[in-house]
């Protein structure tokens, strides 16, 4: 594959079939009909497509424009994350599905849950009902997604997206349940800190993933619309162990 990429590098269209051997989920590019070598859209191996923030002209050496594809992918996902961070609070479940690509929809759900739960924990000592209210909101969000599944008009891709969002929200609801049962009332409590918490940091203009005392910047690699395995307590322990090791 590498030899074919190097030998056919002068023709970007000949390189496109090999993209899925280079990237995890990026399988193809859509080109402008008038400008033969201008890529306008990313296409995942599951057929989800996401327009580039800025169309990309593929010219020059193959290693250079492959690097530009990576940069443009990250810039596009970064722009979408910024929009998501600004808009996700109070956004309806159906709007999340329709507004964002699948992986950004997951971030919207995680941003909102982290923000709601942390705010409830801060108020828990003064307001005894704050965590119960956050728990009810998490349940309502889950039920709203479940209600969407019975609609027959969704495409296969949208249905996969909704099922994945339900998987994520079930875990988030379980975590909130545990916090309520253990009467956690402090955002500095380890029961909360050990969770994977996602924030849009305006001052850093990036998404931050926090686990325990470790922060990771989101890398903005395009993932397409992937199914997710159920998150279990063992998964959480693996996240903690791996984050400390890194």
mmCIF file of N, CA and C in Angstrom, residues 77-195:
data_model
loop_
_atom_site.group_PDB
_atom_site.id
_atom_site.type_symbol
_atom_site.label_atom_id
_atom_site.label_comp_id
_atom_site.label_asym_id
_atom_site.label_seq_id
_atom_site.Cartn_x
_atom_site.Cartn_y
_atom_site.Cartn_z
ATOM 1 N N UNK A 77 -12.931 19.370 12.969
ATOM 2 C CA UNK A 77 -13.491 18.819 14.214
ATOM 3 C C UNK A 77 -13.387 19.826 15.356
ATOM 4 N N UNK A 78 -12.296 20.615 15.356
ATOM 5 C CA UNK A 78 -12.129 21.650 16.379
ATOM 6 C C UNK A 78 -13.235 22.699 16.268
ATOM 7 N N UNK A 79 -13.532 23.126 15.047
ATOM 8 C CA UNK A 79 -14.600 24.105 14.835
ATOM 9 C C UNK A 79 -15.949 23.550 15.296
ATOM 10 N N UNK A 80 -16.199 22.269 15.002
ATOM 11 C CA UNK A 80 -17.456 21.642 15.418
ATOM 12 C C UNK A 80 -17.538 21.526 16.939
ATOM 13 N N UNK A 81 -16.394 21.200 17.573
ATOM 14 C CA UNK A 81 -16.354 21.126 19.041
ATOM 15 C C UNK A 81 -16.652 22.486 19.660
ATOM 16 N N UNK A 82 -16.117 23.534 19.057
ATOM 17 C CA UNK A 82 -16.356 24.893 19.563
ATOM 18 C C UNK A 82 -17.854 25.229 19.492
ATOM 19 N N UNK A 83 -18.474 24.913 18.346
ATOM 20 C CA UNK A 83 -19.919 25.143 18.201
ATOM 21 C C UNK A 83 -20.697 24.320 19.220
ATOM 22 N N UNK A 84 -20.279 23.079 19.394
ATOM 23 C CA UNK A 84 -20.945 22.176 20.335
ATOM 24 C C UNK A 84 -20.845 22.704 21.763
ATOM 25 N N UNK A 85 -19.641 23.145 22.157
ATOM 26 C CA UNK A 85 -19.442 23.671 23.500
ATOM 27 C C UNK A 85 -20.312 24.885 23.781
ATOM 28 N N UNK A 86 -20.556 25.693 22.741
ATOM 29 C CA UNK A 86 -21.357 26.909 22.914
ATOM 30 C C UNK A 86 -22.859 26.629 22.901
ATOM 31 N N UNK A 87 -23.276 25.555 22.213
ATOM 32 C CA UNK A 87 -24.699 25.345 21.965
ATOM 33 C C UNK A 87 -25.327 24.196 22.751
ATOM 34 N N UNK A 88 -24.512 23.290 23.334
ATOM 35 C CA UNK A 88 -25.061 22.028 23.849
ATOM 36 C C UNK A 88 -25.946 22.201 25.074
ATOM 37 N N UNK A 89 -25.729 23.230 25.867
ATOM 38 C CA UNK A 89 -26.516 23.414 27.088
ATOM 39 C C UNK A 89 -27.984 23.657 26.746
ATOM 40 N N UNK A 90 -28.842 22.754 27.176
ATOM 41 C CA UNK A 90 -30.269 22.899 26.918
ATOM 42 C C UNK A 90 -30.726 22.409 25.560
ATOM 43 N N UNK A 91 -29.809 21.851 24.760
ATOM 44 C CA UNK A 91 -30.171 21.377 23.424
ATOM 45 C C UNK A 91 -30.998 20.094 23.517
ATOM 46 N N UNK A 92 -32.079 20.006 22.759
ATOM 47 C CA UNK A 92 -32.932 18.817 22.753
ATOM 48 C C UNK A 92 -32.199 17.643 22.102
ATOM 49 N N UNK A 93 -32.596 16.436 22.477
ATOM 50 C CA UNK A 93 -31.920 15.232 21.977
ATOM 51 C C UNK A 93 -32.005 15.120 20.448
ATOM 52 N N UNK A 94 -33.180 15.382 19.911
ATOM 53 C CA UNK A 94 -33.342 15.302 18.460
ATOM 54 C C UNK A 94 -32.461 16.327 17.752
ATOM 55 N N UNK A 95 -32.314 17.485 18.345
ATOM 56 C CA UNK A 95 -31.472 18.534 17.766
ATOM 57 C C UNK A 95 -30.003 18.101 17.762
ATOM 58 N N UNK A 96 -29.570 17.418 18.801
ATOM 59 C CA UNK A 96 -28.195 16.906 18.847
ATOM 60 C C UNK A 96 -27.947 15.954 17.689
ATOM 61 N N UNK A 97 -28.912 15.042 17.458
ATOM 62 C CA UNK A 97 -28.776 14.049 16.378
ATOM 63 C C UNK A 97 -28.703 14.728 15.023
ATOM 64 N N UNK A 98 -29.545 15.747 14.821
ATOM 65 C CA UNK A 98 -29.631 16.411 13.507
ATOM 66 C C UNK A 98 -28.550 17.465 13.290
ATOM 67 N N UNK A 99 -28.057 18.050 14.377
ATOM 68 C CA UNK A 99 -27.160 19.209 14.257
ATOM 69 C C UNK A 99 -25.707 18.809 14.056
ATOM 70 N N UNK A 100 -25.254 17.729 14.699
ATOM 71 C CA UNK A 100 -23.827 17.417 14.728
ATOM 72 C C UNK A 100 -23.519 16.029 14.151
ATOM 73 N N UNK A 101 -22.290 15.852 13.649
ATOM 74 C CA UNK A 101 -21.828 14.497 13.327
ATOM 75 C C UNK A 101 -21.848 13.626 14.587
ATOM 76 N N UNK A 102 -21.820 12.315 14.426
ATOM 77 C CA UNK A 102 -22.027 11.392 15.546
ATOM 78 C C UNK A 102 -21.068 11.635 16.708
ATOM 79 N N UNK A 103 -19.757 11.750 16.423
ATOM 80 C CA UNK A 103 -18.814 11.876 17.535
ATOM 81 C C UNK A 103 -18.971 13.208 18.265
ATOM 82 N N UNK A 104 -19.406 14.254 17.573
ATOM 83 C CA UNK A 104 -19.638 15.546 18.224
ATOM 84 C C UNK A 104 -20.933 15.491 19.030
ATOM 85 N N UNK A 105 -21.907 14.710 18.564
ATOM 86 C CA UNK A 105 -23.128 14.511 19.333
ATOM 87 C C UNK A 105 -22.843 13.861 20.675
ATOM 88 N N UNK A 106 -21.921 12.896 20.683
ATOM 89 C CA UNK A 106 -21.514 12.254 21.939
ATOM 90 C C UNK A 106 -20.875 13.287 22.866
ATOM 91 N N UNK A 107 -20.018 14.142 22.303
ATOM 92 C CA UNK A 107 -19.401 15.200 23.107
ATOM 93 C C UNK A 107 -20.460 16.140 23.694
ATOM 94 N N UNK A 108 -21.484 16.474 22.893
ATOM 95 C CA UNK A 108 -22.554 17.356 23.378
ATOM 96 C C UNK A 108 -23.216 16.748 24.611
ATOM 97 N N UNK A 109 -23.479 15.444 24.535
ATOM 98 C CA UNK A 109 -24.107 14.739 25.654
ATOM 99 C C UNK A 109 -23.201 14.736 26.880
ATOM 100 N N UNK A 110 -21.901 14.508 26.654
ATOM 101 C CA UNK A 110 -20.947 14.440 27.762
ATOM 102 C C UNK A 110 -20.658 15.824 28.351
ATOM 103 N N UNK A 111 -20.571 16.846 27.495
ATOM 104 C CA UNK A 111 -20.410 18.227 27.990
ATOM 105 C C UNK A 111 -21.567 18.581 28.936
ATOM 106 N N UNK A 112 -22.794 18.334 28.456
ATOM 107 C CA UNK A 112 -23.983 18.738 29.213
ATOM 108 C C UNK A 112 -24.067 17.986 30.539
ATOM 109 N N UNK A 113 -23.815 16.673 30.502
ATOM 110 C CA UNK A 113 -23.896 15.875 31.730
ATOM 111 C C UNK A 113 -22.830 16.291 32.744
ATOM 112 N N UNK A 114 -21.599 16.502 32.275
ATOM 113 C CA UNK A 114 -20.523 16.936 33.175
ATOM 114 C C UNK A 114 -20.866 18.271 33.818
ATOM 115 N N UNK A 115 -21.363 19.201 33.009
ATOM 116 C CA UNK A 115 -21.702 20.535 33.501
ATOM 117 C C UNK A 115 -22.842 20.461 34.521
ATOM 118 N N UNK A 116 -23.893 19.693 34.197
ATOM 119 C CA UNK A 116 -25.048 19.582 35.099
ATOM 120 C C UNK A 116 -24.671 18.917 36.423
ATOM 121 N N UNK A 117 -23.908 17.823 36.341
ATOM 122 C CA UNK A 117 -23.561 17.071 37.546
ATOM 123 C C UNK A 117 -22.615 17.875 38.438
ATOM 124 N N UNK A 118 -21.626 18.517 37.828
ATOM 125 C CA UNK A 118 -20.673 19.292 38.624
ATOM 126 C C UNK A 118 -21.357 20.490 39.279
ATOM 127 N N UNK A 119 -22.271 21.117 38.561
ATOM 128 C CA UNK A 119 -23.019 22.236 39.137
ATOM 129 C C UNK A 119 -23.880 21.761 40.315
ATOM 130 N N UNK A 120 -24.508 20.588 40.157
ATOM 131 C CA UNK A 120 -25.330 20.041 41.239
ATOM 132 C C UNK A 120 -24.481 19.703 42.459
ATOM 133 N N UNK A 121 -23.278 19.170 42.237
ATOM 134 C CA UNK A 121 -22.381 18.835 43.347
ATOM 135 C C UNK A 121 -21.947 20.093 44.090
ATOM 136 N N UNK A 122 -21.701 21.178 43.359
ATOM 137 C CA UNK A 122 -21.298 22.434 44.012
ATOM 138 C C UNK A 122 -22.414 22.983 44.905
ATOM 139 N N UNK A 123 -23.664 22.764 44.488
ATOM 140 C CA UNK A 123 -24.796 23.309 45.235
ATOM 141 C C UNK A 123 -25.350 22.341 46.276
ATOM 142 N N UNK A 124 -24.790 21.117 46.316
ATOM 143 C CA UNK A 124 -25.404 20.049 47.107
ATOM 144 C C UNK A 124 -25.467 20.342 48.606
ATOM 145 N N UNK A 125 -24.477 21.035 49.144
ATOM 146 C CA UNK A 125 -24.471 21.309 50.589
ATOM 147 C C UNK A 125 -25.562 22.312 50.985
ATOM 148 N N UNK A 126 -25.844 23.255 50.104
ATOM 149 C CA UNK A 126 -26.882 24.246 50.389
ATOM 150 C C UNK A 126 -28.267 23.782 49.915
ATOM 151 N N UNK A 127 -28.282 23.065 48.793
ATOM 152 C CA UNK A 127 -29.543 22.605 48.201
ATOM 153 C C UNK A 127 -29.565 21.076 48.208
ATOM 154 N N UNK A 128 -30.302 20.485 49.128
ATOM 155 C CA UNK A 128 -30.296 19.031 49.297
ATOM 156 C C UNK A 128 -30.938 18.289 48.123
ATOM 157 N N UNK A 129 -31.695 19.001 47.317
ATOM 158 C CA UNK A 129 -32.374 18.350 46.190
ATOM 159 C C UNK A 129 -31.602 18.466 44.876
ATOM 160 N N UNK A 130 -30.438 19.129 44.885
ATOM 161 C CA UNK A 130 -29.737 19.413 43.627
ATOM 162 C C UNK A 130 -29.312 18.134 42.903
ATOM 163 N N UNK A 131 -28.775 17.150 43.641
ATOM 164 C CA UNK A 131 -28.332 15.909 42.997
ATOM 165 C C UNK A 131 -29.512 15.070 42.518
ATOM 166 N N UNK A 132 -30.594 15.071 43.270
ATOM 167 C CA UNK A 132 -31.796 14.351 42.835
ATOM 168 C C UNK A 132 -32.346 14.978 41.552
ATOM 169 N N UNK A 133 -32.283 16.301 41.473
ATOM 170 C CA UNK A 133 -32.747 16.999 40.261
ATOM 171 C C UNK A 133 -31.866 16.652 39.068
ATOM 172 N N UNK A 134 -30.541 16.606 39.292
ATOM 173 C CA UNK A 134 -29.609 16.237 38.215
ATOM 174 C C UNK A 134 -29.865 14.804 37.759
ATOM 175 N N UNK A 135 -30.196 13.932 38.719
ATOM 176 C CA UNK A 135 -30.478 12.538 38.390
ATOM 177 C C UNK A 135 -31.750 12.423 37.547
ATOM 178 N N UNK A 136 -32.777 13.201 37.922
ATOM 179 C CA UNK A 136 -34.020 13.200 37.135
ATOM 180 C C UNK A 136 -33.783 13.733 35.730
ATOM 181 N N UNK A 137 -32.943 14.749 35.620
ATOM 182 C CA UNK A 137 -32.641 15.301 34.291
ATOM 183 C C UNK A 137 -31.920 14.278 33.431
ATOM 184 N N UNK A 138 -30.975 13.529 34.021
ATOM 185 C CA UNK A 138 -30.261 12.477 33.278
ATOM 186 C C UNK A 138 -31.238 11.403 32.810
ATOM 187 N N UNK A 139 -32.203 11.048 33.671
ATOM 188 C CA UNK A 139 -33.216 10.054 33.298
ATOM 189 C C UNK A 139 -34.116 10.573 32.189
ATOM 190 N N UNK A 140 -34.505 11.827 32.274
ATOM 191 C CA UNK A 140 -35.364 12.418 31.234
ATOM 192 C C UNK A 140 -34.653 12.442 29.880
ATOM 193 N N UNK A 141 -33.357 12.751 29.904
ATOM 194 C CA UNK A 141 -32.577 12.750 28.660
ATOM 195 C C UNK A 141 -32.540 11.343 28.063
ATOM 196 N N UNK A 142 -32.315 10.344 28.912
ATOM 197 C CA UNK A 142 -32.292 8.952 28.449
ATOM 198 C C UNK A 142 -33.639 8.564 27.851
ATOM 199 N N UNK A 143 -34.709 8.891 28.536
ATOM 200 C CA UNK A 143 -36.048 8.552 28.029
ATOM 201 C C UNK A 143 -36.355 9.257 26.717
ATOM 202 N N UNK A 144 -35.847 10.482 26.581
ATOM 203 C CA UNK A 144 -36.066 11.229 25.338
ATOM 204 C C UNK A 144 -35.383 10.540 24.163
ATOM 205 N N UNK A 145 -34.165 10.051 24.382
ATOM 206 C CA UNK A 145 -33.473 9.309 23.316
ATOM 207 C C UNK A 145 -34.186 7.994 23.005
ATOM 208 N N UNK A 146 -34.654 7.303 24.034
ATOM 209 C CA UNK A 146 -35.364 6.036 23.825
ATOM 210 C C UNK A 146 -36.624 6.266 22.995
ATOM 211 N N UNK A 147 -37.314 7.369 23.270
ATOM 212 C CA UNK A 147 -38.522 7.707 22.502
ATOM 213 C C UNK A 147 -38.208 7.900 21.020
ATOM 214 N N UNK A 148 -37.028 8.450 20.739
ATOM 215 C CA UNK A 148 -36.642 8.678 19.335
ATOM 216 C C UNK A 148 -36.477 7.376 18.555
ATOM 217 N N UNK A 149 -36.151 6.281 19.244
ATOM 218 C CA UNK A 149 -35.844 5.024 18.536
ATOM 219 C C UNK A 149 -37.058 4.434 17.825
ATOM 220 N N UNK A 150 -38.261 4.765 18.261
ATOM 221 C CA UNK A 150 -39.453 4.160 17.653
ATOM 222 C C UNK A 150 -39.860 4.866 16.362
ATOM 223 N N UNK A 151 -39.205 5.976 16.059
ATOM 224 C CA UNK A 151 -39.559 6.717 14.850
ATOM 225 C C UNK A 151 -39.038 5.972 13.614
ATOM 226 N N UNK A 152 -39.885 5.688 12.628
ATOM 227 C CA UNK A 152 -39.457 4.874 11.474
ATOM 228 C C UNK A 152 -38.675 5.642 10.410
ATOM 229 N N UNK A 153 -38.584 6.962 10.544
ATOM 230 C CA UNK A 153 -37.995 7.774 9.470
ATOM 231 C C UNK A 153 -36.469 7.887 9.551
ATOM 232 N N UNK A 154 -35.851 7.408 10.635
ATOM 233 C CA UNK A 154 -34.400 7.529 10.769
ATOM 234 C C UNK A 154 -33.682 6.664 9.742
ATOM 235 N N UNK A 155 -32.564 7.152 9.246
ATOM 236 C CA UNK A 155 -31.699 6.329 8.394
ATOM 237 C C UNK A 155 -30.934 5.335 9.277
ATOM 238 N N UNK A 156 -30.300 4.357 8.654
ATOM 239 C CA UNK A 156 -29.509 3.369 9.404
ATOM 240 C C UNK A 156 -28.406 4.072 10.200
ATOM 241 N N UNK A 157 -27.778 5.075 9.586
ATOM 242 C CA UNK A 157 -26.692 5.812 10.243
ATOM 243 C C UNK A 157 -27.210 6.590 11.455
ATOM 244 N N UNK A 158 -28.341 7.257 11.291
ATOM 245 C CA UNK A 158 -28.925 8.015 12.400
ATOM 246 C C UNK A 158 -29.349 7.093 13.533
ATOM 247 N N UNK A 159 -29.871 5.913 13.185
ATOM 248 C CA UNK A 159 -30.286 4.961 14.217
ATOM 249 C C UNK A 159 -29.080 4.455 15.003
ATOM 250 N N UNK A 160 -27.971 4.184 14.310
ATOM 251 C CA UNK A 160 -26.738 3.778 14.991
ATOM 252 C C UNK A 160 -26.275 4.879 15.929
ATOM 253 N N UNK A 161 -26.359 6.119 15.462
ATOM 254 C CA UNK A 161 -25.970 7.273 16.274
ATOM 255 C C UNK A 161 -26.822 7.352 17.543
ATOM 256 N N UNK A 162 -28.140 7.211 17.398
ATOM 257 C CA UNK A 162 -29.046 7.290 18.558
ATOM 258 C C UNK A 162 -28.765 6.157 19.545
ATOM 259 N N UNK A 163 -28.535 4.944 19.028
ATOM 260 C CA UNK A 163 -28.244 3.805 19.906
ATOM 261 C C UNK A 163 -26.951 4.036 20.684
ATOM 262 N N UNK A 164 -25.963 4.642 20.021
ATOM 263 C CA UNK A 164 -24.696 4.946 20.696
ATOM 264 C C UNK A 164 -24.896 6.002 21.780
ATOM 265 N N UNK A 165 -25.678 7.016 21.471
ATOM 266 C CA UNK A 165 -25.964 8.061 22.460
ATOM 267 C C UNK A 165 -26.702 7.479 23.670
ATOM 268 N N UNK A 166 -27.595 6.519 23.430
ATOM 269 C CA UNK A 166 -28.296 5.860 24.534
ATOM 270 C C UNK A 166 -27.310 5.085 25.397
ATOM 271 N N UNK A 167 -26.369 4.382 24.755
ATOM 272 C CA UNK A 167 -25.347 3.626 25.505
ATOM 273 C C UNK A 167 -24.554 4.551 26.420
ATOM 274 N N UNK A 168 -24.135 5.708 25.880
ATOM 275 C CA UNK A 168 -23.381 6.679 26.681
ATOM 276 C C UNK A 168 -24.238 7.234 27.817
ATOM 277 N N UNK A 169 -25.499 7.557 27.509
ATOM 278 C CA UNK A 169 -26.362 8.174 28.520
ATOM 279 C C UNK A 169 -26.746 7.185 29.621
ATOM 280 N N UNK A 170 -26.882 5.898 29.282
ATOM 281 C CA UNK A 170 -27.154 4.888 30.315
ATOM 282 C C UNK A 170 -26.028 4.882 31.347
ATOM 283 N N UNK A 171 -24.794 4.940 30.859
ATOM 284 C CA UNK A 171 -23.654 4.968 31.782
ATOM 285 C C UNK A 171 -23.667 6.234 32.629
ATOM 286 N N UNK A 172 -23.923 7.380 31.998
ATOM 287 C CA UNK A 172 -23.935 8.634 32.736
ATOM 288 C C UNK A 172 -25.045 8.635 33.791
ATOM 289 N N UNK A 173 -26.197 8.079 33.457
ATOM 290 C CA UNK A 173 -27.290 7.969 34.428
ATOM 291 C C UNK A 173 -26.882 7.053 35.593
ATOM 292 N N UNK A 174 -26.198 5.947 35.285
ATOM 293 C CA UNK A 174 -25.732 5.032 36.342
ATOM 294 C C UNK A 174 -24.762 5.733 37.288
ATOM 295 N N UNK A 175 -23.864 6.540 36.729
ATOM 296 C CA UNK A 175 -22.893 7.273 37.559
ATOM 297 C C UNK A 175 -23.622 8.252 38.477
ATOM 298 N N UNK A 176 -24.589 8.990 37.922
ATOM 299 C CA UNK A 176 -25.346 9.940 38.744
ATOM 300 C C UNK A 176 -26.106 9.214 39.848
ATOM 301 N N UNK A 177 -26.676 8.055 39.519
ATOM 302 C CA UNK A 177 -27.350 7.227 40.525
ATOM 303 C C UNK A 177 -26.421 6.900 41.692
ATOM 304 N N UNK A 178 -25.198 6.474 41.350
ATOM 305 C CA UNK A 178 -24.224 6.096 42.382
ATOM 306 C C UNK A 178 -23.850 7.287 43.254
ATOM 307 N N UNK A 179 -23.679 8.444 42.621
ATOM 308 C CA UNK A 179 -23.340 9.647 43.388
ATOM 309 C C UNK A 179 -24.446 9.994 44.381
ATOM 310 N N UNK A 180 -25.700 9.824 43.953
ATOM 311 C CA UNK A 180 -26.837 10.100 44.841
ATOM 312 C C UNK A 180 -26.870 9.090 45.985
ATOM 313 N N UNK A 181 -26.695 7.799 45.651
ATOM 314 C CA UNK A 181 -26.740 6.750 46.681
ATOM 315 C C UNK A 181 -25.636 6.919 47.717
ATOM 316 N N UNK A 182 -24.449 7.346 47.254
ATOM 317 C CA UNK A 182 -23.314 7.519 48.171
ATOM 318 C C UNK A 182 -23.293 8.898 48.825
ATOM 319 N N UNK A 183 -24.319 9.708 48.511
ATOM 320 C CA UNK A 183 -24.484 11.036 49.113
ATOM 321 C C UNK A 183 -23.251 11.927 48.917
ATOM 322 N N UNK A 184 -22.720 11.879 47.710
ATOM 323 C CA UNK A 184 -21.574 12.724 47.361
ATOM 324 C C UNK A 184 -22.059 14.167 47.223
ATOM 325 N N UNK A 185 -21.361 15.094 47.886
ATOM 326 C CA UNK A 185 -21.793 16.499 47.883
ATOM 327 C C UNK A 185 -20.640 17.457 47.620
ATOM 328 N N UNK A 186 -19.615 16.954 46.956
ATOM 329 C CA UNK A 186 -18.434 17.787 46.726
ATOM 330 C C UNK A 186 -17.828 17.418 45.369
ATOM 331 N N UNK A 187 -17.634 18.392 44.471
ATOM 332 C CA UNK A 187 -17.018 18.080 43.175
ATOM 333 C C UNK A 187 -15.567 17.614 43.298
ATOM 334 N N UNK A 188 -14.963 17.752 44.488
ATOM 335 C CA UNK A 188 -13.610 17.264 44.714
ATOM 336 C C UNK A 188 -13.571 15.852 45.256
ATOM 337 N N UNK A 189 -14.745 15.227 45.434
ATOM 338 C CA UNK A 189 -14.816 13.847 45.936
ATOM 339 C C UNK A 189 -14.281 12.878 44.875
ATOM 340 N N UNK A 190 -13.542 11.859 45.318
ATOM 341 C CA UNK A 190 -12.939 10.920 44.369
ATOM 342 C C UNK A 190 -13.995 10.169 43.550
ATOM 343 N N UNK A 191 -15.173 9.943 44.125
ATOM 344 C CA UNK A 191 -16.237 9.240 43.393
ATOM 345 C C UNK A 191 -16.619 10.006 42.122
ATOM 346 N N UNK A 192 -16.468 11.326 42.149
ATOM 347 C CA UNK A 192 -16.713 12.133 40.958
ATOM 348 C C UNK A 192 -15.448 12.293 40.131
ATOM 349 N N UNK A 193 -14.332 12.542 40.788
ATOM 350 C CA UNK A 193 -13.080 12.794 40.051
ATOM 351 C C UNK A 193 -12.638 11.600 39.215
ATOM 352 N N UNK A 194 -12.982 10.380 39.629
ATOM 353 C CA UNK A 194 -12.524 9.190 38.897
ATOM 354 C C UNK A 194 -13.287 8.976 37.586
ATOM 355 N N UNK A 195 -14.363 9.729 37.362
ATOM 356 C CA UNK A 195 -15.133 9.609 36.128
ATOM 357 C C UNK A 195 -14.444 10.352 34.983
#
